[in-house]
Short mmCIF file of C-alpha atoms in Angstrom, two decimals:
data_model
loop_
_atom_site.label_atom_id
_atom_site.label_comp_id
_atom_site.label_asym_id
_atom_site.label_seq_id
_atom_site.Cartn_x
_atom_site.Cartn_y
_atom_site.Cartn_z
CA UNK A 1 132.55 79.56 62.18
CA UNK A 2 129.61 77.00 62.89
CA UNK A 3 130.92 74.95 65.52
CA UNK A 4 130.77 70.94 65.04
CA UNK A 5 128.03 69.20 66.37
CA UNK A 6 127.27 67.27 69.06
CA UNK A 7 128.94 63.84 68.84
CA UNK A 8 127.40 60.24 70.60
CA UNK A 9 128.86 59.73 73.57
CA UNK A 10 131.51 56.88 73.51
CA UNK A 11 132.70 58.18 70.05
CA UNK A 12 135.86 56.18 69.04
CA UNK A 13 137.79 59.49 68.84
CA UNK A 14 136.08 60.54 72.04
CA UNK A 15 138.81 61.89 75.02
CA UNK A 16 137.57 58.88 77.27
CA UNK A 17 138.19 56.53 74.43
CA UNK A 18 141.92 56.22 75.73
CA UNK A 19 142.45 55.02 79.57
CA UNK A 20 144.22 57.12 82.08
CA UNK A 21 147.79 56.10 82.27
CA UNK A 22 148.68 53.39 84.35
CA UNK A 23 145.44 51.94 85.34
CA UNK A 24 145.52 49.46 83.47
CA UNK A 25 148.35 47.60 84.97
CA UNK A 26 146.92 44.42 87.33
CA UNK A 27 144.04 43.17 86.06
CA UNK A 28 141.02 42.58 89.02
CA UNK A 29 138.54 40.46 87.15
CA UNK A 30 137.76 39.22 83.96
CA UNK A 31 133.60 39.84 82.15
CA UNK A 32 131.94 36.59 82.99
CA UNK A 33 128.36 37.47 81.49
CA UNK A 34 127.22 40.49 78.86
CA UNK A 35 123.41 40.72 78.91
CA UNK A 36 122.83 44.02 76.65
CA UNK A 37 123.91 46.85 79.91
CA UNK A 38 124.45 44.24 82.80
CA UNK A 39 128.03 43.39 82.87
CA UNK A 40 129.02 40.53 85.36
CA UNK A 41 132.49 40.37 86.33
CA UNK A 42 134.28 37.73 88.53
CA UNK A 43 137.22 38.98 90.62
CA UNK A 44 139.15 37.27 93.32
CA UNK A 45 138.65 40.60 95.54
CA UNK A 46 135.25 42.22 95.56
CA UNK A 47 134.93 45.84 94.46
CA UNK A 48 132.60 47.74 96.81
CA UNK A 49 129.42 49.21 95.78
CA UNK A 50 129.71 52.18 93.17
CA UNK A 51 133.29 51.16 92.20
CA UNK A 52 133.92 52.61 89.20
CA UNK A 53 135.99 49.53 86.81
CA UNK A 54 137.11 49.79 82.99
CA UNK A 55 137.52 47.54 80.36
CA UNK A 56 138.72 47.82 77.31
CA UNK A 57 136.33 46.52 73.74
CA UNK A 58 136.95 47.63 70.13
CA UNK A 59 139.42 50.02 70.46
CA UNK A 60 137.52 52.00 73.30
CA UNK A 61 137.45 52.16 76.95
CA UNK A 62 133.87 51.05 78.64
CA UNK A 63 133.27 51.85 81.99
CA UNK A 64 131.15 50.11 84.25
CA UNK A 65 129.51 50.96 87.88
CA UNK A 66 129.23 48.26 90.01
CA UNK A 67 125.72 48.21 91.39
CA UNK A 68 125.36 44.56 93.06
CA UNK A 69 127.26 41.95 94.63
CA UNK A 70 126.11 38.12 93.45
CA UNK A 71 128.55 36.42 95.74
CA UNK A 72 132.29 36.55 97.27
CA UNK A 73 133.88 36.74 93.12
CA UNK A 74 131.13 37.94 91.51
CA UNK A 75 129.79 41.35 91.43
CA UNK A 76 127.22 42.90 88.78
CA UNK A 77 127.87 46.33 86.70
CA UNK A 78 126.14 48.53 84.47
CA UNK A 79 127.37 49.65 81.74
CA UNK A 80 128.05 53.47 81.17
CA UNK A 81 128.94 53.02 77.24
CA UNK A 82 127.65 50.41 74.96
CA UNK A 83 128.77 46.93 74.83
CA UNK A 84 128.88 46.32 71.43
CA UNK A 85 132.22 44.28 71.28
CA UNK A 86 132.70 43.30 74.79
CA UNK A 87 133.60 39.66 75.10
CA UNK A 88 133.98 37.17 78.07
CA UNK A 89 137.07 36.88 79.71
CA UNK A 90 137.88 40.15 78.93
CA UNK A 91 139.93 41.58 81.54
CA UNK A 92 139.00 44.27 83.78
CA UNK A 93 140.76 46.97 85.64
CA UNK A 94 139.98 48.74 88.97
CA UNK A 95 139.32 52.71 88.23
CA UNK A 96 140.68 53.69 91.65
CA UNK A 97 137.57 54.94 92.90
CA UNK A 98 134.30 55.75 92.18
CA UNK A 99 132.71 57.90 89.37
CA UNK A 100 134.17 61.45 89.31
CA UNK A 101 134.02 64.40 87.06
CA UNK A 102 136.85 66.46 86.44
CA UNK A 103 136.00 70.32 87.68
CA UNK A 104 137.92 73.40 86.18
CA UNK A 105 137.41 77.02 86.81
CA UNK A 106 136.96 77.41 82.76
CA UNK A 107 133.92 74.61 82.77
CA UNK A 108 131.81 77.41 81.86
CA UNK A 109 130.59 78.16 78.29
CA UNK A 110 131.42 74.24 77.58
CA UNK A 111 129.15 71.76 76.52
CA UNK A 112 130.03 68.20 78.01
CA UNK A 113 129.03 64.27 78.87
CA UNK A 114 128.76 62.76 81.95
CA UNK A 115 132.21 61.86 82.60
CA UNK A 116 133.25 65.69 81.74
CA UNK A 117 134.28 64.93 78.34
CA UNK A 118 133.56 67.61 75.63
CA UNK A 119 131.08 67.29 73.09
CA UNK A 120 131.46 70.69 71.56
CA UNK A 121 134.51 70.31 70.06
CA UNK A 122 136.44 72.12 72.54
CA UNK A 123 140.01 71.11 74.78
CA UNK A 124 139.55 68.86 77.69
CA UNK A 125 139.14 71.09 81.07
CA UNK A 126 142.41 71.57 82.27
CA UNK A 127 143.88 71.28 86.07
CA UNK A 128 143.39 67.83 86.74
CA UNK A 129 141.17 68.25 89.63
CA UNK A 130 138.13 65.49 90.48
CA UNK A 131 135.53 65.28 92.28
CA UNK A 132 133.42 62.17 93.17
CA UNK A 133 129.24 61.85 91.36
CA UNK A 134 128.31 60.03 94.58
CA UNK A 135 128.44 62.75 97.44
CA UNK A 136 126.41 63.57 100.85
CA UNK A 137 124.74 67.00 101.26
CA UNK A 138 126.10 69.35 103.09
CA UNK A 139 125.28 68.78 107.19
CA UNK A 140 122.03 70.10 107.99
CA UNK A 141 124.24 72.93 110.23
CA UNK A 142 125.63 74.21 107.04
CA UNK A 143 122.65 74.76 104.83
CA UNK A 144 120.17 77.60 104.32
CA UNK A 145 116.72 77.68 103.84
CA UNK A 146 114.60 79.30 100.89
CA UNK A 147 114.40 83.05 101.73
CA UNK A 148 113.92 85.68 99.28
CA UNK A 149 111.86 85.51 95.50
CA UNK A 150 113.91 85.40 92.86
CA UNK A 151 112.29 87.41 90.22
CA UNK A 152 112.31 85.66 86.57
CA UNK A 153 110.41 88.29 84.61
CA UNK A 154 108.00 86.37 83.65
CA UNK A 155 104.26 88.10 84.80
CA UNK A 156 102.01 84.71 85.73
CA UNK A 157 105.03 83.27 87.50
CA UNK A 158 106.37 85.95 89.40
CA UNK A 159 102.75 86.90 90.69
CA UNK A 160 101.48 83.57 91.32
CA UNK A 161 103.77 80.74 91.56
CA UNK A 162 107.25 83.20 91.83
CA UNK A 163 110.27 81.12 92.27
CA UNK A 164 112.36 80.90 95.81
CA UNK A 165 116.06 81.85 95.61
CA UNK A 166 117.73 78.24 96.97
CA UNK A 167 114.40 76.35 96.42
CA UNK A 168 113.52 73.86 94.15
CA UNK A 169 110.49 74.85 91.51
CA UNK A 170 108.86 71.60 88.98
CA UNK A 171 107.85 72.27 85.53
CA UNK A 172 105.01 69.41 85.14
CA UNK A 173 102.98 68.93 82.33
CA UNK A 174 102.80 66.45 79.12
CA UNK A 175 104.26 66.70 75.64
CA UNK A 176 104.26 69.78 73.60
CA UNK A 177 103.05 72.21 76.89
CA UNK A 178 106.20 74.53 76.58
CA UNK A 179 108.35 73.32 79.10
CA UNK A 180 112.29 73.38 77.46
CA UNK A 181 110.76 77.06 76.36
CA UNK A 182 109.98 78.16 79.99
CA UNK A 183 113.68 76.45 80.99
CA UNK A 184 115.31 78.52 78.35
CA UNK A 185 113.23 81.55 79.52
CA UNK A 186 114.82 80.58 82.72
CA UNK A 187 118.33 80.53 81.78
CA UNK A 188 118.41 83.87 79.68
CA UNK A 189 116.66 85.63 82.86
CA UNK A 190 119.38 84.19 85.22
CA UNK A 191 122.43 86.02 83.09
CA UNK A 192 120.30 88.84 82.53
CA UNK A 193 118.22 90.21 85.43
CA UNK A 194 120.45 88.30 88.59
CA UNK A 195 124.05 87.73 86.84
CA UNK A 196 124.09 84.06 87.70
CA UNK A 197 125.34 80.65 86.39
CA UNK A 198 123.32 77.85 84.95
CA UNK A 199 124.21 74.57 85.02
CA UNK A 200 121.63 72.52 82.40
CA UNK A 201 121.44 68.54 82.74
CA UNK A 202 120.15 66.87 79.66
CA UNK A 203 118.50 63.52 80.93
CA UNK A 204 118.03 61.88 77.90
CA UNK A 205 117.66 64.83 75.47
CA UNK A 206 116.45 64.50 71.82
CA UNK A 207 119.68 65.25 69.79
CA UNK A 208 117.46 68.03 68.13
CA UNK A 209 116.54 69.71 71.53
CA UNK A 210 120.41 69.83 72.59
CA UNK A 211 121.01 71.47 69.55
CA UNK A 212 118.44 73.84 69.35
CA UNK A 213 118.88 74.75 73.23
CA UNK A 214 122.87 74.81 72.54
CA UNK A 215 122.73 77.00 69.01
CA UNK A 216 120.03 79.28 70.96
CA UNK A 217 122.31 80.35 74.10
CA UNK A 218 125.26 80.24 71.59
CA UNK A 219 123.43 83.10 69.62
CA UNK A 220 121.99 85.15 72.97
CA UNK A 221 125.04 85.08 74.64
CA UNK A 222 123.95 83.20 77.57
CA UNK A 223 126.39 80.19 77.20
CA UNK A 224 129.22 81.76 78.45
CA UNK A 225 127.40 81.89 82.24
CA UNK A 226 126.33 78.43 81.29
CA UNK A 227 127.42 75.07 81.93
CA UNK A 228 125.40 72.16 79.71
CA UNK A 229 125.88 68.56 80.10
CA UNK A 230 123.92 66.07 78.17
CA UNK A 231 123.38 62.03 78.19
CA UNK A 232 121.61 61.79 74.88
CA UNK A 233 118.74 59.33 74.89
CA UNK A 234 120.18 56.94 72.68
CA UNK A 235 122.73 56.07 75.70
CA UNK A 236 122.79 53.35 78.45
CA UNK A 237 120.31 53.34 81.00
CA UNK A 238 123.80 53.96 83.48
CA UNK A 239 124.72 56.99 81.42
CA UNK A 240 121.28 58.62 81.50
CA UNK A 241 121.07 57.63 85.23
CA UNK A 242 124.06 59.36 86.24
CA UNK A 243 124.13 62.68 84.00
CA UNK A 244 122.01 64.35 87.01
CA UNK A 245 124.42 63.83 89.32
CA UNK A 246 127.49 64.49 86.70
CA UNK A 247 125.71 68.18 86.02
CA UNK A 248 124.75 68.46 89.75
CA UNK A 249 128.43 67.76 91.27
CA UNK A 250 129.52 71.04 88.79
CA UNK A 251 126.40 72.56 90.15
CA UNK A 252 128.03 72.25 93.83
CA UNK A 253 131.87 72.85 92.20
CA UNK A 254 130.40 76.33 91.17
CA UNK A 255 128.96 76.84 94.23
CA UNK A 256 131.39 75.37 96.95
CA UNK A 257 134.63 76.33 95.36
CA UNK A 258 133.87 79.51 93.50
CA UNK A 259 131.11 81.37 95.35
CA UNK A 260 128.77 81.56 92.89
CA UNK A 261 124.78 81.57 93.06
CA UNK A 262 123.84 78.76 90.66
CA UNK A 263 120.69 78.21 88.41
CA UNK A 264 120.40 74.14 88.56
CA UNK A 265 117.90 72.98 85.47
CA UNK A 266 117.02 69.44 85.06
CA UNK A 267 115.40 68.82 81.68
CA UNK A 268 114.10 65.99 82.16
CA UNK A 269 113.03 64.38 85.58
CA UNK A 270 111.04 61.77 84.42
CA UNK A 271 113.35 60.39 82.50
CA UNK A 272 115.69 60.00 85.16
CA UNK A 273 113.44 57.97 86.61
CA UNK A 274 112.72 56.33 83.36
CA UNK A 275 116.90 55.51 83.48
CA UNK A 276 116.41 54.23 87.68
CA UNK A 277 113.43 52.04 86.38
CA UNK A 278 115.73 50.52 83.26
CA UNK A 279 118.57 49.92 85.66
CA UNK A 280 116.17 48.15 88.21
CA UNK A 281 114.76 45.98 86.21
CA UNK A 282 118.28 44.87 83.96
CA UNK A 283 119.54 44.35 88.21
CA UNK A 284 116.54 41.88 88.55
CA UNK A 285 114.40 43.59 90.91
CA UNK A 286 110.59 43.04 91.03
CA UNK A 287 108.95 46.16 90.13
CA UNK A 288 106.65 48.14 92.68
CA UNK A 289 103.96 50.29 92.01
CA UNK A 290 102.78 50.81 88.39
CA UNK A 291 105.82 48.94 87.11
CA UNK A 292 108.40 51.48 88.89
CA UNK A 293 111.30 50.22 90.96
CA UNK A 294 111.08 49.79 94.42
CA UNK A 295 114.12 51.85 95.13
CA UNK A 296 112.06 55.41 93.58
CA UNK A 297 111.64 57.06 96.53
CA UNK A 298 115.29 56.80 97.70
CA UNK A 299 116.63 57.46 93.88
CA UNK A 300 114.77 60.92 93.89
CA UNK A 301 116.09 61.84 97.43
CA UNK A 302 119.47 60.95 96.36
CA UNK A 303 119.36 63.99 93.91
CA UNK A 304 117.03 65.87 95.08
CA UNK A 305 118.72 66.06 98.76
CA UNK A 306 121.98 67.70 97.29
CA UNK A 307 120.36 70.43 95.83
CA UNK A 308 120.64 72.86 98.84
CA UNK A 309 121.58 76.63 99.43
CA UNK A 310 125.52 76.64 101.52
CA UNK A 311 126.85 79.88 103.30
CA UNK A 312 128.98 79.60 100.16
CA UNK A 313 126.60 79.79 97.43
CA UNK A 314 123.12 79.18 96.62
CA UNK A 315 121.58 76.52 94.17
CA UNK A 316 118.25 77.73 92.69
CA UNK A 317 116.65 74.72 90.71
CA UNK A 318 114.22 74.57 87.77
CA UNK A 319 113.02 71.40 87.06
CA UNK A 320 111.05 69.90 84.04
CA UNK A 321 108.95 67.12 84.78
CA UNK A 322 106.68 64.82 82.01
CA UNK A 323 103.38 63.92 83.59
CA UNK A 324 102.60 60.79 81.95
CA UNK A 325 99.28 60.97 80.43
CA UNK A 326 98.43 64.42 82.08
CA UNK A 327 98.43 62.19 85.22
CA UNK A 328 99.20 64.41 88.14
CA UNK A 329 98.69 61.26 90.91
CA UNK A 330 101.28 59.02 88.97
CA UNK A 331 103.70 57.38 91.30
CA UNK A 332 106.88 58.90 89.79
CA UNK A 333 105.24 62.58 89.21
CA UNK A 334 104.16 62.44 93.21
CA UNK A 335 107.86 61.29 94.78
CA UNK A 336 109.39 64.32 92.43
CA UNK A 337 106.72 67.06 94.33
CA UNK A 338 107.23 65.67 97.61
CA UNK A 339 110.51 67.26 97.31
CA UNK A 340 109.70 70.41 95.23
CA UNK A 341 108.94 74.24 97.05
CA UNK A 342 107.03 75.52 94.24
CA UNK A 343 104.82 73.84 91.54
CA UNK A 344 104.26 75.15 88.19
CA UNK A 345 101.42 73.04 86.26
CA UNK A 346 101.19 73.71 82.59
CA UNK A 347 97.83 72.94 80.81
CA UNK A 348 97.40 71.41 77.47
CA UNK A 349 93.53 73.30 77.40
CA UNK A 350 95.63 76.85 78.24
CA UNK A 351 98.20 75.50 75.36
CA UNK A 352 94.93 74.59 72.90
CA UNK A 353 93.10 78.65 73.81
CA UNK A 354 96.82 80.32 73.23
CA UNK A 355 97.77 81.05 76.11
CA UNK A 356 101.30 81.30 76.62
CA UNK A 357 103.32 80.07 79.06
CA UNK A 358 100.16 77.68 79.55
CA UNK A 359 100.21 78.28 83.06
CA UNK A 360 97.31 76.96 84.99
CA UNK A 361 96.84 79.22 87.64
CA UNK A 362 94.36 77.52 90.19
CA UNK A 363 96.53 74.35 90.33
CA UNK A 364 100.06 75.78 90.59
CA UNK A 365 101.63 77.23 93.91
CA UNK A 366 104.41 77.80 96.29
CA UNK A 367 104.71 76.74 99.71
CA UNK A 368 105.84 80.07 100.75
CA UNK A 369 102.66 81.89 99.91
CA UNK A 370 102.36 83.35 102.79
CA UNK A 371 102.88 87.67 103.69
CA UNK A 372 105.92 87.26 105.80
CA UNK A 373 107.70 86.12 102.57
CA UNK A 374 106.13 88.10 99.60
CA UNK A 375 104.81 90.88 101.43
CA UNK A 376 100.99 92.29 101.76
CA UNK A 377 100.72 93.33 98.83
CA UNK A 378 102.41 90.93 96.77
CA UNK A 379 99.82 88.12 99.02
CA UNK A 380 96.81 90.24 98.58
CA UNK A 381 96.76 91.28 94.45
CA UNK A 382 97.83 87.28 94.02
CA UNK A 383 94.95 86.42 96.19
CA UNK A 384 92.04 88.61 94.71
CA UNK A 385 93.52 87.24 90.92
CA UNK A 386 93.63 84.17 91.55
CA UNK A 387 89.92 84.72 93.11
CA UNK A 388 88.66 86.22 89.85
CA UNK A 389 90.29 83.23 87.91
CA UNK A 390 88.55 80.79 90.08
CA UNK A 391 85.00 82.33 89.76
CA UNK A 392 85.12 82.32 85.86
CA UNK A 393 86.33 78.96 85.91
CA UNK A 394 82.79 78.40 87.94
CA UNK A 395 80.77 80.18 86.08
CA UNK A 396 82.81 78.98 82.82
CA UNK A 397 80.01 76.64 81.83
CA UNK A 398 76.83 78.29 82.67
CA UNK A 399 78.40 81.01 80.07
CA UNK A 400 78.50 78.24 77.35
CA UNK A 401 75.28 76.85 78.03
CA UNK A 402 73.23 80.04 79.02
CA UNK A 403 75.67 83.49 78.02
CA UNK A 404 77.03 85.57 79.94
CA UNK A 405 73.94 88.14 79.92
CA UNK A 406 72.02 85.57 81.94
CA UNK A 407 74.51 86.43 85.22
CA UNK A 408 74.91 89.07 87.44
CA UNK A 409 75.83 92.36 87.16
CA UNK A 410 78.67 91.66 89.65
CA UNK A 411 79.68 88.10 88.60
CA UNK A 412 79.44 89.63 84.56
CA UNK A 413 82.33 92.34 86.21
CA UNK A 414 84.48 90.00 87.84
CA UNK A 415 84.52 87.65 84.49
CA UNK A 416 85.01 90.43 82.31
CA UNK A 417 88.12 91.54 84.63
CA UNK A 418 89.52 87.64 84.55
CA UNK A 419 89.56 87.34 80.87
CA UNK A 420 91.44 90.25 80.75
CA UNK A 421 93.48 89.17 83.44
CA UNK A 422 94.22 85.75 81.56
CA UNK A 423 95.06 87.23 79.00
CA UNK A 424 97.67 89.82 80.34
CA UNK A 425 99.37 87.05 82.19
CA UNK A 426 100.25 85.48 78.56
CA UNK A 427 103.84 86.67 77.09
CA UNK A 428 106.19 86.52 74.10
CA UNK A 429 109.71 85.36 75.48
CA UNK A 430 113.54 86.00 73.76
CA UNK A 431 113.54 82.11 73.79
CA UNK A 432 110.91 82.26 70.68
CA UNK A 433 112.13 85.33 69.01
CA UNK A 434 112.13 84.22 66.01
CA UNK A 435 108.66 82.39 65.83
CA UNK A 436 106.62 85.25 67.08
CA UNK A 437 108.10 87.66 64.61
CA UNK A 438 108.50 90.27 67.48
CA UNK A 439 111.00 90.46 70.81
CA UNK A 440 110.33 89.03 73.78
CA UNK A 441 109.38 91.09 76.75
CA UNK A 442 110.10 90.45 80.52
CA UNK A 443 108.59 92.47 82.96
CA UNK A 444 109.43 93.94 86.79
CA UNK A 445 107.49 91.95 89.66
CA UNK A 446 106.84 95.62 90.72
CA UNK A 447 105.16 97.04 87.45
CA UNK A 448 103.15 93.05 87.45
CA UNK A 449 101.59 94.11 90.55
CA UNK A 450 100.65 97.39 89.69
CA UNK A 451 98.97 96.36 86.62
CA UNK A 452 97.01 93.73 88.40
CA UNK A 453 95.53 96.28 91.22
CA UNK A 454 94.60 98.38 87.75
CA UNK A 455 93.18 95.55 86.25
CA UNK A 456 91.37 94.89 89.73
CA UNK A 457 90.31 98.66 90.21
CA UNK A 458 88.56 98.38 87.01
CA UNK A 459 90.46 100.81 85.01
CA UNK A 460 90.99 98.69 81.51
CA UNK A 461 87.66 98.01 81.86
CA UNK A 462 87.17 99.55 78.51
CA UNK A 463 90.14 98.01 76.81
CA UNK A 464 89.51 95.99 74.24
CA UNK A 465 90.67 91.79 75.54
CA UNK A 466 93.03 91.45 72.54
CA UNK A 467 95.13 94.20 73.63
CA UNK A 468 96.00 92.61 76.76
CA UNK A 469 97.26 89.50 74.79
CA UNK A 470 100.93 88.40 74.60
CA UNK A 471 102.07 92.13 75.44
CA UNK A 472 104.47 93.35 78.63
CA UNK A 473 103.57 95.81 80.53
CA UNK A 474 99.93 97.35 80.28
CA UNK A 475 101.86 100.86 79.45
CA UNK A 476 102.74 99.20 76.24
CA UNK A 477 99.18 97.68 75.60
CA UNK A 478 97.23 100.83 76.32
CA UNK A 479 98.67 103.03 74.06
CA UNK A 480 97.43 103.77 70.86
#
């Protein structure tokens, strides 16, 4: 049966549209001022900071975060649904606490908002646990570093840029580079190759990408490992600021309480900035640099800074991040890779040749390049490919201008060996099945390496370059 889809959050018939029982007794305030999300209340006791308080408009229940204190009866809220109804003197009622989620054992294979409310359709998670949005890391005694690679299968990652089990990896690159693909790539290799969980946050999805990432794990069989929670992007600026943390705190519920190593993918980053930089400005601060809120390096710590490895679990994250005009130096883009252990740039002129994942090779990296962690061999074939890349990006315009007869018999080698190279680092993924007509292919870090130190020795020297294109393993592209 084709399931229902995805309702807006704050639906009428939505689970949070009726208020818990009994807390709605004493009134502590009453809406003094709606402008659009900013809600300001007057109460004769002050809420404290990040007090979650509810009031009821139209037949629904709207909650609101308290974010600001004006004066001794006044504080100043976001909204978390829309206001559309909301009048003053419209009484509101204390929550009991701040934002929580409500955490079940069967949250996997669910599809849910930021308050843990389902969206697919499904029953309401059962066992009446909580647990707060707003939490500290775990103390610094507690935590484990990055250690070991986490292989994903996919050959120009792995090799070059290879993820860190317990790190943090960023996806950067524009529109249209491939980056929900590669986070989708991510997800199936997780329940495949390592047996994992993924937890997905939507930060202000399209309603078409939800669906299409939600019908494609649906149909690979991946959802049932997975956890997805979305804030769409037609919601407040409070609900797309908080779904990070929402799918985070299940993140650290999967990993505290049931011992599981989790796959944490943010799709997008930027936007949650996007959400801080809304809220800012509706709070009436002056904006810093290039029109972002003052408070952007603190926001990004504030998520980032939870996503740690525990002797209890580990939490491995993948994040997406939109570079704003192919900008790699924009404020917002640099306080995300401050935080970040490996880098993965995608490149719209890789995109434009083909070249699939558009990987740029020279500019992506890992801080833990280094032998103790990959090993020799791992450190030296990544070295002497990346090498060859970089000396036919060199010599890449005294080819156009000149041809490739006018160099040397060495340098005419070494680019002859990089195009091939480049072009056995592309790759068809399961995530695009059914647009490349074909299956997708994920390869061993093991059998990556050895066809590198072939490709390296010089023995598909006489291979034709189109045979190394979007295939796996060179065993499959050499034979007949």
């Amino acid at each position: 049966m084709e399931p229902p889809a995805l309702r807006t959050i704050g639906h009428p018939d939505d689970a949070l549209a009726a208020p818990e029982p009994g807390t709605e007794t004493v009134a502590v305030g009453h809406v003094l001022e709606v402008h659009g999300p900013v809600v300001d209340v007057a109460c004769a006791q002050r809420p404290p900071l990040h007090r979650g308080l509810q009031v009821r408009a139209g037949g629904q229940r709207i909650v609101l975060e308290v974010l600001h204190h004006l004066d001794a009866g006044q504080v100043r809220t976001i909204a978390l649904h829309r206001t559309a109804g909301l009048r003053r003197g419209d009484p509101v009622y204390d929550s009991g606490g701040a934002l929580s989620v409500p955490v079940s054992p069967d949250c996997l294979g669910r599809l849910l908002d930021v308050f843990g409310a389902p969206l697919d359709g499904g029953p309401a998670l059962a066992g009446g646990a909580t647990r707060a949005l707003l939490a500290a890391p775990p103390a610094l005694a507690e935590t484990l570093p990055p250690s070991a690679i986490l292989e994903t299968g996919i050959k120009v990652i792995d090799l070059l840029c290879p993820f860190v089990r317990g790190g943090k990896t960023g996806l950067f690159g524009g529109a249209g580079v491939g980056k929900t693909v590669l986070i989708m790539e991510f997800i199936q290799a997780v329940a495949t190759l390592h047996g994992g969980v993924s937890v997905f946050a939507g930060v202000g999805e399209r309603i078409r990408e939800g669906h299409e990432l939600w019908h494609e794990m649906r149909d690979n069989g991946a959802l049932a490992q997975a956890l997805l929670v979305f804030g769409q992007m037609d919601e407040s600026p409070g609900m797309r600021f908080r779904v990070g943390l929402a799918a985070l705190t299940y993140a650290e519920y999967l990993r505290d309480t049931l011992g599981k190593d989790v796959l944490f993918l943010m799709d997008n980053v930027y936007r949650f900035v996007q959400a801080g930089s809304e809220v800012s400005g509706l709070l009436g601060r002056m904006p810093a640099t290039v029109g972002y809120q003052p408070t952007l390096p603190s926001e990004v710590a504030e998520l980032e800074d939870r996503i740690v490895s525990s002797r209890r679990g580990h939490i491995t994250s993948v994040q997406a991040v939109y570079v704003p005009a192919d900008d790699m130096t924009d404020p917002a883009v640099g306080a995300i890779l401050a935080h970040l252990d490996t880098r993965v740039i995608l490149s719209r002129t890789q995109a434009a040749r083909g070249f699939y994942p558009a990987v740029d090779a020279l500019a992506s990296g890992t801080n833990l390049m280094d032998r103790q962690v990959l090993g020799d061999r791992h450190y030296r074939v990544a070295h002497e490919v990346r090498e060859h890349l970089a000396r036919y990006h060199e010599l890449e315009d005294i080819i156009t201008m000149l041809g490739i007869e006018e160099l040397s018999e060495a340098d005419r080698l070494m680019v002859q060996r990089a195009r091939r190279l480049q072009r056995y680092l592309t790759q068809p993924f399961h995530a695009m099945t059914a647009q490349n007509a074909g299956r997708g292919e994920s390869v061993p870090l093991a059998r990556t390496l050895a066809d590198c130190e072939a490709f390296l020795r010089g023995d598909f020297d006489s291979l034709p370059e189109e045979r190394c294109y979007m295939r796996g393993a060179m065993s499959e592209a050499a034979a007949p």
